[in-house]
Amino acid sequence: MGEIKRPGGYTIEVSPQAGDQGGTATESRTRFWPSVTQAISNAGGITRSADVRSVQIKREGVRELIQVDLWDLVESGNLRQDVLLRDGDQILIPTAQVIDNAEVIALANTTFSPTAISVNVVGEVKAPGSLSVSPDTLLNQAILTAGGFNDSRARTNRVTLIRLNPNGTVSQQRVEVDLAQDVDNDQNPILQEGDTIVVGRSSLAAASDTAGLLFSPLTRLILGILGI
C-alpha cells in the first residue's frame, strides 16, 4: 500500500527448503524467503514520492509494526533493512514530506525502483509522442529524447509541464528551459509517471500559420463569397 506503482495483493513463491528457525539474516536468505525489496519490485517499484526511510510492515501476531529504512540499505548496504517476509505481511510505503532530488536519482538505480516510467512530449519537437524513460529522467533529457526542438517553429525558451497529482488534480507549470541546466525543480525538474511536456510555437511560427490560413485558397474563396 501507499507510494507504490501497482498497490495490491501479491503472491511470491517460496522455496520448500525455506527455513525460519535460527541463523543470521544472510543464512535465512539462502533458504529463499522473499524480502521487502522483492515485494516492492513485484508491485512495480516505488513512486517518486515514497518515503523509503519509514516503510512499515504489519505482521499477523506481532503487535508492533516492523520499521524498515530502505535508504540505509541503499546508502550503507545494511541488508538487515531488507526484511524477510512472511505470509500475510502488509507493507506500507508512506509519502515523503520533502523530496530530495539527489535521493530520487540514487533510488532510481535500485532494484525496488520501477525500471521505466511513461511520459509525453507533444508540440514542436521533432518526434512528439509517448516515451518510456528511466525514473530519474529530467525534463531536458525528455525533450532531447523526443528529437529536440523543431528549430524553425518551437518556442525554445519555455515549455509547459502538465502533471496529474496523486489526489486526482492536475497541475500546470511553466518551465523556463535551459538545455545546459542540471537538475533543478524550477528549470529542469525530474519527471514523474504520466507527465506531459508541451512545447509551443514561437511567435514567428504562430504568425506564419495565421498568415497561411488567411491566404489559403479556401479562405480566399470564403472571403470572396462573403464580399470581404
Coordinates of C-alpha atoms in Angstrom, one line a residue:
M1 CA 0.0 0.0 0.0
G2 CA 1.0 3.6 -0.4
E3 CA 3.6 5.1 -2.7
I4 CA 3.9 2.1 -4.9
K5 CA 3.3 1.9 -8.7
R6 CA 0.8 -1.0 -8.5
P7 CA -0.6 -1.4 -5.0
G8 CA -2.5 -4.6 -4.1
G9 CA -2.0 -8.2 -3.1
Y10 CA 0.8 -10.4 -4.5
T11 CA 1.8 -14.0 -4.3
I12 CA 5.6 -14.6 -4.1
E13 CA 6.9 -18.2 -4.4
V14 CA 8.8 -19.6 -1.5
S15 CA 11.2 -22.5 -1.8
P16 CA 10.2 -25.7 0.0
Q17 CA 13.5 -25.5 1.7
A18 CA 12.7 -22.1 3.3
G19 CA 13.5 -22.1 6.9
D20 CA 12.5 -19.8 9.8
Q21 CA 14.5 -21.2 12.7
G22 CA 17.8 -19.8 13.8
G23 CA 20.7 -18.5 11.7
T24 CA 21.5 -15.0 10.6
A25 CA 19.5 -12.9 8.1
T26 CA 22.1 -13.8 5.4
E27 CA 21.7 -17.5 6.2
S28 CA 17.9 -17.2 6.0
R29 CA 18.1 -15.6 2.6
T30 CA 19.8 -18.7 1.3
R31 CA 16.6 -20.6 2.2
F32 CA 14.7 -18.4 -0.2
W33 CA 12.4 -16.4 1.9
P34 CA 11.2 -13.3 -0.1
S35 CA 12.2 -9.9 1.1
V36 CA 10.7 -6.4 1.2
T37 CA 12.5 -5.2 -1.9
Q38 CA 11.3 -8.3 -3.8
A39 CA 7.7 -7.5 -3.0
I40 CA 8.1 -3.8 -3.9
S41 CA 9.7 -4.8 -7.2
N42 CA 6.9 -7.2 -7.9
A43 CA 4.4 -4.3 -7.4
G44 CA 6.1 -2.1 -10.0
G45 CA 8.5 -0.2 -7.7
I46 CA 8.2 2.9 -5.5
T47 CA 6.9 6.2 -6.7
R48 CA 9.0 9.4 -6.7
S49 CA 7.1 10.5 -3.6
A50 CA 8.0 7.4 -1.5
D51 CA 9.4 7.9 2.0
V52 CA 11.8 4.9 1.9
R53 CA 13.1 5.7 5.4
S54 CA 9.8 5.0 7.1
V55 CA 8.5 1.8 5.4
Q56 CA 6.3 -0.3 7.8
I57 CA 5.4 -3.9 7.9
K58 CA 2.3 -5.2 9.7
R59 CA 2.6 -8.8 10.6
E60 CA 0.0 -11.1 12.0
G61 CA 0.6 -12.0 15.6
V62 CA 3.1 -9.1 16.0
R63 CA 1.7 -6.2 18.0
E64 CA 4.2 -3.5 16.9
L65 CA 4.8 -2.5 13.3
I66 CA 8.2 -3.6 11.8
Q67 CA 10.1 -0.4 10.8
V68 CA 12.2 -0.6 7.7
D69 CA 14.8 2.1 6.5
L70 CA 15.5 1.3 2.8
W71 CA 17.6 4.4 2.5
D72 CA 20.0 2.7 5.0
L73 CA 20.1 -0.3 2.7
V74 CA 20.9 1.9 -0.3
E75 CA 23.4 4.2 1.4
S76 CA 25.3 1.7 3.6
G77 CA 24.3 -1.7 2.3
N78 CA 22.7 -2.7 5.5
L79 CA 20.9 -6.0 4.5
R80 CA 19.0 -6.2 7.8
Q81 CA 16.8 -3.4 6.4
D82 CA 15.7 -5.7 3.6
V83 CA 13.4 -7.6 6.0
L84 CA 12.4 -11.2 5.1
L85 CA 8.6 -11.5 4.6
R86 CA 6.0 -14.0 5.9
D87 CA 2.6 -15.0 4.7
G88 CA 0.0 -12.2 5.2
D89 CA 2.5 -9.4 5.7
Q90 CA 1.2 -5.9 4.8
I91 CA 3.7 -3.3 3.6
L92 CA 3.0 0.4 3.8
I93 CA 5.2 2.9 2.0
P94 CA 4.3 6.4 3.2
T95 CA 4.5 9.7 1.3
A96 CA 7.7 11.8 1.9
Q97 CA 7.2 15.3 3.3
V98 CA 10.3 16.6 1.5
I99 CA 11.6 15.2 -1.8
D100 CA 15.4 15.3 -2.3
N101 CA 16.4 15.3 -5.9
A102 CA 19.8 13.6 -5.1
E103 CA 17.9 10.8 -3.3
V104 CA 15.4 10.4 -6.2
I105 CA 18.3 9.9 -8.6
A106 CA 20.1 7.4 -6.2
L107 CA 16.9 5.4 -5.7
A108 CA 16.3 5.2 -9.5
N109 CA 19.2 2.8 -9.7
T110 CA 17.9 0.3 -7.1
T111 CA 16.0 -3.0 -7.7
F112 CA 12.9 -1.6 -5.9
S113 CA 12.5 1.4 -8.3
P114 CA 10.5 1.0 -11.5
T115 CA 12.6 0.2 -14.5
A116 CA 10.8 2.9 -16.6
I117 CA 8.1 5.5 -16.5
S118 CA 5.9 6.8 -19.3
V119 CA 5.9 10.5 -20.1
N120 CA 4.6 12.5 -23.1
V121 CA 6.3 15.2 -25.1
V122 CA 4.0 17.0 -27.5
G123 CA 4.0 20.0 -29.7
E124 CA 7.0 21.5 -31.6
V125 CA 9.6 18.7 -31.2
K126 CA 11.0 16.5 -33.9
A127 CA 9.5 13.2 -32.7
P128 CA 6.4 14.0 -30.5
G129 CA 4.6 11.3 -28.6
S130 CA 4.8 8.9 -25.6
L131 CA 8.3 8.0 -24.3
S132 CA 9.4 5.2 -21.9
V133 CA 12.2 6.7 -19.9
S134 CA 14.2 5.9 -16.7
P135 CA 12.6 7.2 -13.4
D136 CA 15.4 9.7 -12.9
T137 CA 14.9 11.4 -16.3
L138 CA 15.0 15.2 -16.3
L139 CA 12.7 17.5 -18.4
N140 CA 15.6 18.5 -20.6
Q141 CA 16.5 14.9 -21.3
A142 CA 12.9 14.0 -22.3
I143 CA 12.9 16.9 -24.8
L144 CA 16.2 15.7 -26.3
T145 CA 14.9 12.1 -26.4
A146 CA 11.9 13.4 -28.4
G147 CA 14.4 14.6 -31.0
G148 CA 14.9 18.1 -29.6
F149 CA 13.1 21.3 -30.5
N150 CA 11.7 21.8 -34.0
D151 CA 14.2 24.7 -34.6
S152 CA 12.2 26.5 -37.2
R153 CA 8.9 26.6 -35.2
A154 CA 9.5 25.9 -31.5
R155 CA 9.5 28.3 -28.6
T156 CA 12.8 27.2 -27.2
N157 CA 12.9 29.3 -24.1
R158 CA 9.8 28.0 -22.3
V159 CA 7.6 24.9 -22.1
T160 CA 4.6 23.8 -20.1
L161 CA 4.7 20.8 -17.7
I162 CA 1.4 19.2 -17.0
R163 CA 1.2 16.8 -14.1
L164 CA -1.5 14.5 -12.8
N165 CA -1.2 14.6 -9.0
P166 CA -2.0 11.6 -6.7
N167 CA -5.1 13.3 -5.4
G168 CA -6.6 13.4 -8.9
T169 CA -5.9 17.1 -9.5
V170 CA -3.9 18.4 -12.5
S171 CA -1.1 21.0 -12.1
Q172 CA 0.4 23.1 -14.8
Q173 CA 3.8 24.7 -14.6
R174 CA 5.6 27.0 -17.0
V175 CA 9.3 26.0 -17.1
E176 CA 12.0 28.3 -18.4
V177 CA 14.2 26.0 -20.4
D178 CA 18.0 25.9 -20.5
L179 CA 19.2 22.7 -22.0
A180 CA 22.5 23.1 -20.2
Q181 CA 20.8 23.3 -16.8
D182 CA 21.5 20.5 -14.3
V183 CA 18.6 19.1 -12.2
D184 CA 16.6 21.9 -10.8
N185 CA 13.0 21.9 -9.5
D186 CA 12.2 25.1 -11.4
Q187 CA 14.1 24.9 -14.7
N188 CA 14.9 21.2 -15.1
P189 CA 12.7 19.0 -12.8
I190 CA 12.8 15.2 -12.5
L191 CA 9.8 13.8 -14.3
Q192 CA 7.1 11.6 -12.9
E193 CA 4.9 8.9 -14.4
G194 CA 2.3 10.4 -16.7
D195 CA 3.9 13.9 -17.0
T196 CA 3.3 15.7 -20.3
I197 CA 5.6 18.4 -21.7
V198 CA 4.0 20.8 -24.1
V199 CA 6.4 22.6 -26.5
G200 CA 4.6 25.6 -28.0
R201 CA 5.1 27.5 -31.2
S202 CA 7.3 30.5 -31.5
S203 CA 5.7 33.9 -32.2
L204 CA 7.1 33.8 -35.7
A205 CA 5.6 30.3 -36.4
A206 CA 2.2 31.3 -35.0
A207 CA 2.1 34.4 -37.2
S208 CA 3.2 32.4 -40.2
D209 CA 0.4 29.8 -39.5
T210 CA -2.2 32.6 -39.2
A211 CA -1.0 34.2 -42.5
G212 CA -1.1 30.8 -44.2
L213 CA -4.7 30.3 -43.1
L214 CA -5.7 33.8 -44.2
F215 CA -4.2 33.4 -47.6
S216 CA -5.1 29.8 -48.4
P217 CA -7.3 29.2 -51.5
L218 CA -10.2 28.1 -49.3
T219 CA -10.0 31.2 -47.1
R220 CA -9.9 33.5 -50.2
L221 CA -13.0 31.7 -51.6
I222 CA -14.9 32.1 -48.4
L223 CA -13.9 35.7 -48.1
G224 CA -15.0 36.3 -51.7
I225 CA -18.4 34.7 -51.1
L226 CA -18.9 37.0 -48.0
G227 CA -17.8 40.0 -50.0
I228 CA -14.9 40.7 -47.7

